[in-house]
Amino acid sequence: THNNNYVRSDLLAQTGVPMEDLRTKEGLLTALRAAKGLTYKGQAVIPYAGWWTRNLAEQFGMKVEDEKGNYLSKYRQPEWLEALQFGNQLYREGLMLPEEFTESLSQRRKQVQSGRIFFCTGYANVQEAKDILYSNDRNAQMVYVGQVRGDAGNMPNLKAVSSGGWTVTMVYAGTQHQKEIARFISYMTKDETTLDAAPSIGTETYDIVGNSYVMRDSVSKEFEENYKQAAEKYYLNLEFFVDWTVVQKYQPTSEREDFRKQYKGCKIYDSKAVDAASVASDNEMQLIKETIEHYYSGAEIEILTSDSAEHCIQKYQEAIRQMEQMGLKELEAYESRQYQAAKQKMG
């Protein structure tokens, strides 16, 4: 899963808040409030970044089905509303800034890289940026901190990342270079080339020892000294060809154990059926889905930026009413059928 939280350990030390407190809402709020007044290299620190309602709702324990196996629509789950209320509190207290809703992924990574962000949700937001930051300042470490539990204290229920990736390579049937393209794809999907193309591994960086890749000491040193320069030297930027099942086959046992420890207190669910539920092959349902999602993307910003907790709830309730007029109940029934059909195929 990519649904993780990260914190600047050096700045956290300045707040005096223990790391474990960041796994509760109140503890996190205490730390964010303390971070609000901090600076880093003359820049005001941004307490929180990386908002995505689904991530926080799942950290609070939002489920995708009930005890009888019935599909649950995310918009109606109590954890979804709890996440919106929490996000609204962050915004009203100035712990999450207005640019959070307009900033691109690239811009946010640059903020992480510059050292401005104290606490961030989502692996995609920190990825290489935290390593570049650390190579520029050995004290500036952004470390994994786990998940935040909601008011009920339920176990986080996190969506898995597809190990097969999320892209597909397509070739025009009438192309004049079918053999050459086939050879290229065949080459790019070999085990060795897959490892070379994988982010965090790269070409000419490792040796295979006992069926696992082991990073060379000289390469590790290069990344420590200047991560950005080393990344430009070794990374191919062809990660969309990568089949992660191949990478996992060669992953060192120690890395696997580290991952197991990280997610010991969480449930990570297989997302195939959920993903299937969100695909509308019916043209009418697709139109309803697009209309609702377009409306909600704007409505959610209005909810999160409400001027009071009461208005936050009122705007959420109004959004549900508006989406129902657009066909939300019909879409939920369709998604439920899609979900059950996908579960049957999966066995």
Short mmCIF file of C-alpha atoms in Angstrom, two decimals:
data_model
loop_
_atom_site.label_atom_id
_atom_site.label_comp_id
_atom_site.label_asym_id
_atom_site.label_seq_id
_atom_site.Cartn_x
_atom_site.Cartn_y
_atom_site.Cartn_z
CA THR A 1 0.00 0.00 0.00
CA HIS A 2 1.00 3.62 -0.54
CA ASN A 3 -1.28 4.83 2.26
CA ASN A 4 1.43 5.82 4.72
CA ASN A 5 2.37 8.85 6.80
CA TYR A 6 5.82 10.42 7.07
CA VAL A 7 7.26 12.99 9.45
CA ARG A 8 10.43 15.05 9.69
CA SER A 9 12.09 13.40 12.69
CA ASP A 10 14.41 16.36 13.29
CA LEU A 11 11.50 18.82 13.43
CA LEU A 12 9.43 16.39 15.50
CA ALA A 13 12.19 16.43 18.12
CA GLN A 14 11.74 20.20 18.36
CA THR A 15 8.02 19.80 19.13
CA GLY A 16 8.68 17.39 22.00
CA VAL A 17 5.89 15.07 20.82
CA PRO A 18 6.73 11.32 20.89
CA MET A 19 6.60 9.48 17.54
CA GLU A 20 3.92 7.06 18.76
CA ASP A 21 1.56 9.96 19.54
CA LEU A 22 1.32 10.71 15.82
CA ARG A 23 -0.81 7.58 15.40
CA THR A 24 -3.77 9.21 17.16
CA LYS A 25 -5.72 12.25 15.98
CA GLU A 26 -5.16 14.23 19.18
CA GLY A 27 -1.46 13.41 19.27
CA LEU A 28 -1.05 14.39 15.63
CA LEU A 29 -2.93 17.65 16.19
CA THR A 30 -0.63 18.48 19.12
CA ALA A 31 2.43 17.93 16.94
CA LEU A 32 1.03 19.87 13.96
CA ARG A 33 0.14 22.82 16.18
CA ALA A 34 3.68 22.86 17.57
CA ALA A 35 5.14 22.60 14.05
CA LYS A 36 3.10 25.56 12.85
CA GLY A 37 5.57 27.99 14.38
CA LEU A 38 8.74 26.25 13.19
CA THR A 39 11.07 27.35 10.40
CA TYR A 40 13.61 25.49 8.29
CA LYS A 41 16.41 27.41 6.59
CA GLY A 42 14.41 30.61 6.87
CA GLN A 43 11.22 29.07 5.49
CA ALA A 44 7.98 28.68 7.42
CA VAL A 45 7.25 25.00 7.93
CA ILE A 46 4.02 23.60 6.48
CA PRO A 47 2.52 21.42 9.23
CA TYR A 48 0.47 19.03 7.05
CA ALA A 49 0.44 18.10 3.35
CA GLY A 50 -0.72 15.24 1.15
CA TRP A 51 -4.45 15.27 1.84
CA TRP A 52 -6.58 12.61 0.19
CA THR A 53 -9.86 11.83 1.94
CA ARG A 54 -9.82 8.13 1.04
CA ASN A 55 -6.39 7.67 2.60
CA LEU A 56 -7.45 9.14 5.94
CA ALA A 57 -10.81 7.33 5.90
CA GLU A 58 -9.03 4.01 5.39
CA GLN A 59 -6.55 4.85 8.13
CA PHE A 60 -9.58 5.39 10.36
CA GLY A 61 -10.76 1.87 9.41
CA MET A 62 -13.26 2.44 6.57
CA LYS A 63 -14.43 -0.89 5.16
CA VAL A 64 -15.38 -1.83 1.60
CA GLU A 65 -17.98 -4.41 2.61
CA ASP A 66 -20.15 -5.18 5.64
CA GLU A 67 -20.24 -8.38 7.72
CA LYS A 68 -22.49 -10.05 5.13
CA GLY A 69 -20.20 -9.21 2.24
CA ASN A 70 -22.30 -6.37 0.84
CA TYR A 71 -20.44 -3.58 -0.95
CA LEU A 72 -20.24 -0.27 0.92
CA SER A 73 -20.18 3.07 -0.88
CA LYS A 74 -17.32 5.23 0.43
CA TYR A 75 -19.33 8.47 0.50
CA ARG A 76 -21.75 7.13 3.12
CA GLN A 77 -19.25 5.58 5.52
CA PRO A 78 -18.83 7.21 8.96
CA GLU A 79 -15.05 7.16 8.53
CA TRP A 80 -15.40 9.18 5.30
CA LEU A 81 -17.25 11.92 7.17
CA GLU A 82 -14.80 11.66 10.07
CA ALA A 83 -11.92 12.19 7.63
CA LEU A 84 -13.64 15.24 6.13
CA GLN A 85 -14.21 16.68 9.60
CA PHE A 86 -10.57 16.10 10.51
CA GLY A 87 -9.39 17.72 7.28
CA ASN A 88 -11.67 20.68 7.95
CA GLN A 89 -10.18 21.07 11.43
CA LEU A 90 -6.66 21.04 9.96
CA TYR A 91 -7.70 23.74 7.50
CA ARG A 92 -9.50 25.94 10.04
CA GLU A 93 -6.48 25.84 12.38
CA GLY A 94 -4.07 26.73 9.58
CA LEU A 95 -2.35 23.34 9.78
CA MET A 96 -3.24 22.53 6.15
CA LEU A 97 -2.81 25.42 3.72
CA PRO A 98 -5.16 26.52 0.88
CA GLU A 99 -2.61 25.53 -1.78
CA GLU A 100 -3.12 21.92 -0.70
CA PHE A 101 -6.15 21.85 -3.03
CA THR A 102 -4.39 23.28 -6.10
CA GLU A 103 -0.84 21.97 -5.76
CA SER A 104 0.32 19.32 -8.24
CA LEU A 105 2.19 16.18 -7.22
CA SER A 106 5.38 17.61 -8.68
CA GLN A 107 4.99 20.84 -6.71
CA ARG A 108 4.38 18.95 -3.47
CA ARG A 109 7.47 16.81 -3.99
CA LYS A 110 9.49 19.99 -4.43
CA GLN A 111 8.11 21.26 -1.12
CA VAL A 112 9.23 18.01 0.55
CA GLN A 113 12.60 18.28 -1.15
CA SER A 114 13.04 21.86 0.07
CA GLY A 115 12.37 20.77 3.65
CA ARG A 116 9.19 22.79 4.20
CA ILE A 117 6.79 19.93 4.98
CA PHE A 118 6.60 18.57 8.52
CA PHE A 119 4.06 15.73 8.14
CA CYS A 120 2.91 14.19 4.87
CA THR A 121 0.45 11.48 3.84
CA GLY A 122 1.02 9.27 0.80
CA TYR A 123 4.18 7.57 -0.42
CA ALA A 124 3.88 9.18 -3.86
CA ASN A 125 4.29 12.61 -2.28
CA VAL A 126 7.61 11.86 -0.59
CA GLN A 127 9.17 9.11 -2.73
CA GLU A 128 12.56 10.37 -4.00
CA ALA A 129 12.02 13.85 -2.57
CA LYS A 130 12.78 12.73 0.99
CA ASP A 131 16.03 11.12 -0.17
CA ILE A 132 17.13 14.25 -2.02
CA LEU A 133 16.37 16.30 1.10
CA TYR A 134 18.45 13.96 3.25
CA SER A 135 21.40 13.98 0.84
CA ASN A 136 21.41 17.79 1.11
CA ASP A 137 21.01 17.85 4.89
CA ARG A 138 21.92 14.79 6.98
CA ASN A 139 19.74 16.05 9.83
CA ALA A 140 16.62 16.42 7.70
CA GLN A 141 15.08 12.96 7.71
CA MET A 142 11.50 12.27 6.68
CA VAL A 143 10.69 8.90 8.21
CA TYR A 144 7.80 6.43 8.07
CA VAL A 145 5.43 6.89 11.00
CA GLY A 146 2.55 4.50 10.23
CA GLN A 147 -1.16 5.40 10.18
CA VAL A 148 -3.49 7.58 12.26
CA ARG A 149 -6.37 5.83 14.01
CA GLY A 150 -9.79 7.40 14.18
CA ASP A 151 -12.09 8.07 17.12
CA ALA A 152 -13.23 4.43 17.31
CA GLY A 153 -9.63 3.18 17.38
CA ASN A 154 -10.36 0.67 14.61
CA MET A 155 -7.56 -1.07 12.76
CA PRO A 156 -6.55 0.75 9.55
CA ASN A 157 -8.02 -0.96 6.48
CA LEU A 158 -5.71 -0.06 3.60
CA LYS A 159 -6.07 -0.60 -0.13
CA ALA A 160 -3.29 -2.69 -1.66
CA VAL A 161 -1.23 -1.47 -4.59
CA SER A 162 -1.55 -3.76 -7.59
CA SER A 163 1.67 -5.79 -7.80
CA GLY A 164 1.25 -6.03 -11.56
CA GLY A 165 1.26 -2.25 -11.92
CA TRP A 166 -1.43 0.07 -13.24
CA THR A 167 -0.44 0.59 -16.87
CA VAL A 168 -0.73 -1.40 -20.07
CA THR A 169 1.39 -1.27 -23.23
CA MET A 170 -0.64 -1.25 -26.45
CA VAL A 171 0.64 -1.60 -30.02
CA TYR A 172 -1.24 -0.55 -33.15
CA ALA A 173 -2.25 -3.68 -35.07
CA GLY A 174 -1.22 -2.14 -38.38
CA THR A 175 2.26 -1.06 -37.33
CA GLN A 176 5.08 -1.71 -39.80
CA HIS A 177 7.54 -2.71 -37.08
CA GLN A 178 5.77 -5.51 -35.25
CA LYS A 179 8.85 -7.73 -34.89
CA GLU A 180 11.04 -4.92 -33.60
CA ILE A 181 8.39 -3.83 -31.06
CA ALA A 182 7.88 -7.43 -29.96
CA ARG A 183 11.63 -7.84 -29.40
CA PHE A 184 11.76 -4.59 -27.45
CA ILE A 185 8.88 -5.61 -25.17
CA SER A 186 10.40 -9.06 -24.74
CA TYR A 187 13.69 -7.46 -23.70
CA MET A 188 12.03 -4.96 -21.33
CA THR A 189 10.11 -7.71 -19.52
CA LYS A 190 13.09 -9.93 -18.77
CA ASP A 191 13.95 -10.27 -15.08
CA GLU A 192 17.27 -8.44 -15.35
CA THR A 193 15.83 -5.52 -17.35
CA THR A 194 12.86 -5.30 -14.98
CA LEU A 195 15.20 -4.85 -12.02
CA ASP A 196 17.24 -2.29 -13.96
CA ALA A 197 14.09 -0.27 -14.70
CA ALA A 198 12.61 -0.52 -11.20
CA PRO A 199 12.66 2.66 -9.09
CA SER A 200 15.01 2.41 -6.09
CA ILE A 201 17.08 -0.28 -7.85
CA GLY A 202 18.42 0.93 -11.22
CA THR A 203 21.01 -0.30 -13.69
CA GLU A 204 24.53 -1.33 -12.63
CA THR A 205 23.66 -0.79 -8.97
CA TYR A 206 23.33 -4.30 -7.55
CA ASP A 207 24.56 -7.88 -7.52
CA ILE A 208 22.40 -11.00 -7.27
CA VAL A 209 23.40 -12.85 -4.11
CA GLY A 210 21.45 -15.94 -3.12
CA ASN A 211 18.55 -15.06 -5.48
CA SER A 212 18.21 -11.54 -4.00
CA TYR A 213 19.43 -8.18 -5.28
CA VAL A 214 22.01 -6.54 -3.02
CA MET A 215 22.94 -2.89 -3.53
CA ARG A 216 26.66 -2.32 -4.02
CA ASP A 217 28.34 -0.36 -1.22
CA SER A 218 29.90 2.07 -3.69
CA VAL A 219 26.49 2.84 -5.18
CA SER A 220 24.88 3.30 -1.75
CA LYS A 221 27.60 5.81 -0.94
CA GLU A 222 26.92 7.75 -4.15
CA PHE A 223 23.24 8.02 -3.26
CA GLU A 224 24.07 9.15 0.26
CA GLU A 225 26.42 11.86 -0.99
CA ASN A 226 24.17 13.21 -3.77
CA TYR A 227 20.90 11.39 -4.30
CA LYS A 228 19.73 13.48 -7.26
CA GLN A 229 22.99 13.04 -9.15
CA ALA A 230 23.07 9.29 -8.48
CA ALA A 231 19.43 8.90 -9.54
CA GLU A 232 20.18 10.62 -12.85
CA LYS A 233 23.12 8.28 -13.34
CA TYR A 234 21.46 4.95 -12.50
CA TYR A 235 17.68 5.23 -12.91
CA LEU A 236 16.24 4.56 -16.38
CA ASN A 237 12.84 6.23 -15.76
CA LEU A 238 11.07 3.30 -17.44
CA GLU A 239 9.16 2.20 -14.38
CA PHE A 240 5.88 1.80 -16.25
CA PHE A 241 7.31 -1.36 -17.82
CA VAL A 242 8.00 -2.84 -14.40
CA ASP A 243 6.15 -5.94 -13.24
CA TRP A 244 6.48 -5.73 -9.46
CA THR A 245 5.97 -9.47 -9.03
CA VAL A 246 9.41 -9.87 -10.65
CA VAL A 247 10.94 -7.28 -8.30
CA GLN A 248 9.39 -9.02 -5.31
CA LYS A 249 10.87 -12.33 -6.43
CA TYR A 250 14.36 -10.89 -5.94
CA GLN A 251 13.57 -8.71 -2.92
CA PRO A 252 15.87 -9.39 0.04
CA THR A 253 14.24 -11.18 2.96
CA SER A 254 15.19 -8.31 5.28
CA GLU A 255 13.13 -5.84 3.20
CA ARG A 256 10.11 -8.14 3.29
CA GLU A 257 10.39 -8.46 7.04
CA ASP A 258 10.61 -4.69 7.39
CA PHE A 259 7.37 -4.30 5.43
CA ARG A 260 5.62 -6.92 7.56
CA LYS A 261 6.65 -5.07 10.71
CA GLN A 262 5.44 -1.74 9.33
CA TYR A 263 1.94 -3.06 8.63
CA LYS A 264 1.61 -5.40 11.61
CA GLY A 265 -1.26 -3.39 13.09
CA CYS A 266 -3.11 -2.91 9.79
CA LYS A 267 -5.26 -4.88 7.41
CA ILE A 268 -4.34 -4.55 3.74
CA TYR A 269 -7.19 -5.68 1.50
CA ASP A 270 -7.05 -7.04 -2.05
CA SER A 271 -8.33 -4.18 -4.19
CA LYS A 272 -9.25 -6.11 -7.35
CA ALA A 273 -12.98 -6.32 -6.61
CA VAL A 274 -13.10 -2.69 -5.47
CA ASP A 275 -11.34 -1.56 -8.63
CA ALA A 276 -13.76 -3.63 -10.73
CA ALA A 277 -16.72 -1.97 -8.99
CA SER A 278 -15.52 1.47 -10.04
CA VAL A 279 -15.33 0.58 -13.75
CA ALA A 280 -18.59 1.46 -15.51
CA SER A 281 -18.88 -0.47 -18.76
CA ASP A 282 -22.50 0.67 -19.11
CA ASN A 283 -22.62 4.03 -20.97
CA GLU A 284 -25.44 5.41 -18.85
CA MET A 285 -23.69 4.45 -15.60
CA GLN A 286 -20.44 5.92 -16.88
CA LEU A 287 -22.16 9.25 -17.52
CA ILE A 288 -23.72 9.22 -14.04
CA LYS A 289 -20.35 8.32 -12.49
CA GLU A 290 -18.52 11.13 -14.31
CA THR A 291 -21.21 13.67 -13.39
CA ILE A 292 -21.11 12.71 -9.70
CA GLU A 293 -17.32 12.64 -9.49
CA HIS A 294 -17.01 16.01 -11.24
CA TYR A 295 -19.53 17.54 -8.83
CA TYR A 296 -17.99 15.97 -5.74
CA SER A 297 -14.43 17.08 -6.54
CA GLY A 298 -15.57 20.68 -6.16
CA ALA A 299 -17.98 19.99 -3.30
CA GLU A 300 -15.29 18.31 -1.24
CA ILE A 301 -13.11 21.42 -1.33
CA GLU A 302 -16.10 23.43 -0.10
CA ILE A 303 -16.60 20.90 2.72
CA LEU A 304 -12.94 20.88 3.76
CA THR A 305 -12.69 24.68 3.74
CA SER A 306 -15.90 25.26 5.76
CA ASP A 307 -15.64 28.04 8.34
CA SER A 308 -17.02 25.86 11.15
CA ALA A 309 -17.45 22.21 12.11
CA GLU A 310 -21.23 22.61 11.83
CA HIS A 311 -21.03 23.99 8.30
CA CYS A 312 -18.67 21.14 7.37
CA ILE A 313 -21.35 18.56 8.26
CA GLN A 314 -24.11 20.59 6.59
CA LYS A 315 -22.14 20.87 3.35
CA TYR A 316 -21.38 17.13 3.42
CA GLN A 317 -25.08 16.32 3.87
CA GLU A 318 -25.99 18.70 1.05
CA ALA A 319 -23.39 17.05 -1.21
CA ILE A 320 -24.99 13.65 -0.57
CA ARG A 321 -28.43 15.06 -1.43
CA GLN A 322 -27.13 16.60 -4.64
CA MET A 323 -25.39 13.38 -5.69
CA GLU A 324 -28.55 11.39 -5.02
CA GLN A 325 -30.38 13.66 -7.46
CA MET A 326 -27.64 12.89 -9.98
CA GLY A 327 -28.18 9.13 -9.60
CA LEU A 328 -25.94 8.13 -6.69
CA LYS A 329 -28.24 5.34 -5.51
CA GLU A 330 -28.42 3.85 -9.00
CA LEU A 331 -24.63 4.06 -9.32
CA GLU A 332 -24.13 2.40 -5.92
CA ALA A 333 -26.44 -0.47 -6.91
CA TYR A 334 -24.52 -0.91 -10.16
CA GLU A 335 -21.16 -0.84 -8.37
CA SER A 336 -22.45 -3.39 -5.87
CA ARG A 337 -23.33 -5.78 -8.71
CA GLN A 338 -19.90 -5.22 -10.28
CA TYR A 339 -18.23 -5.86 -6.94
CA GLN A 340 -20.07 -9.14 -6.32
CA ALA A 341 -19.36 -10.35 -9.87
CA ALA A 342 -15.66 -9.61 -9.43
CA LYS A 343 -15.61 -11.46 -6.10
CA GLN A 344 -17.16 -14.53 -7.75
CA LYS A 345 -14.50 -14.51 -10.49
CA MET A 346 -11.79 -14.28 -7.83
CA GLY A 347 -13.26 -17.30 -6.06
#
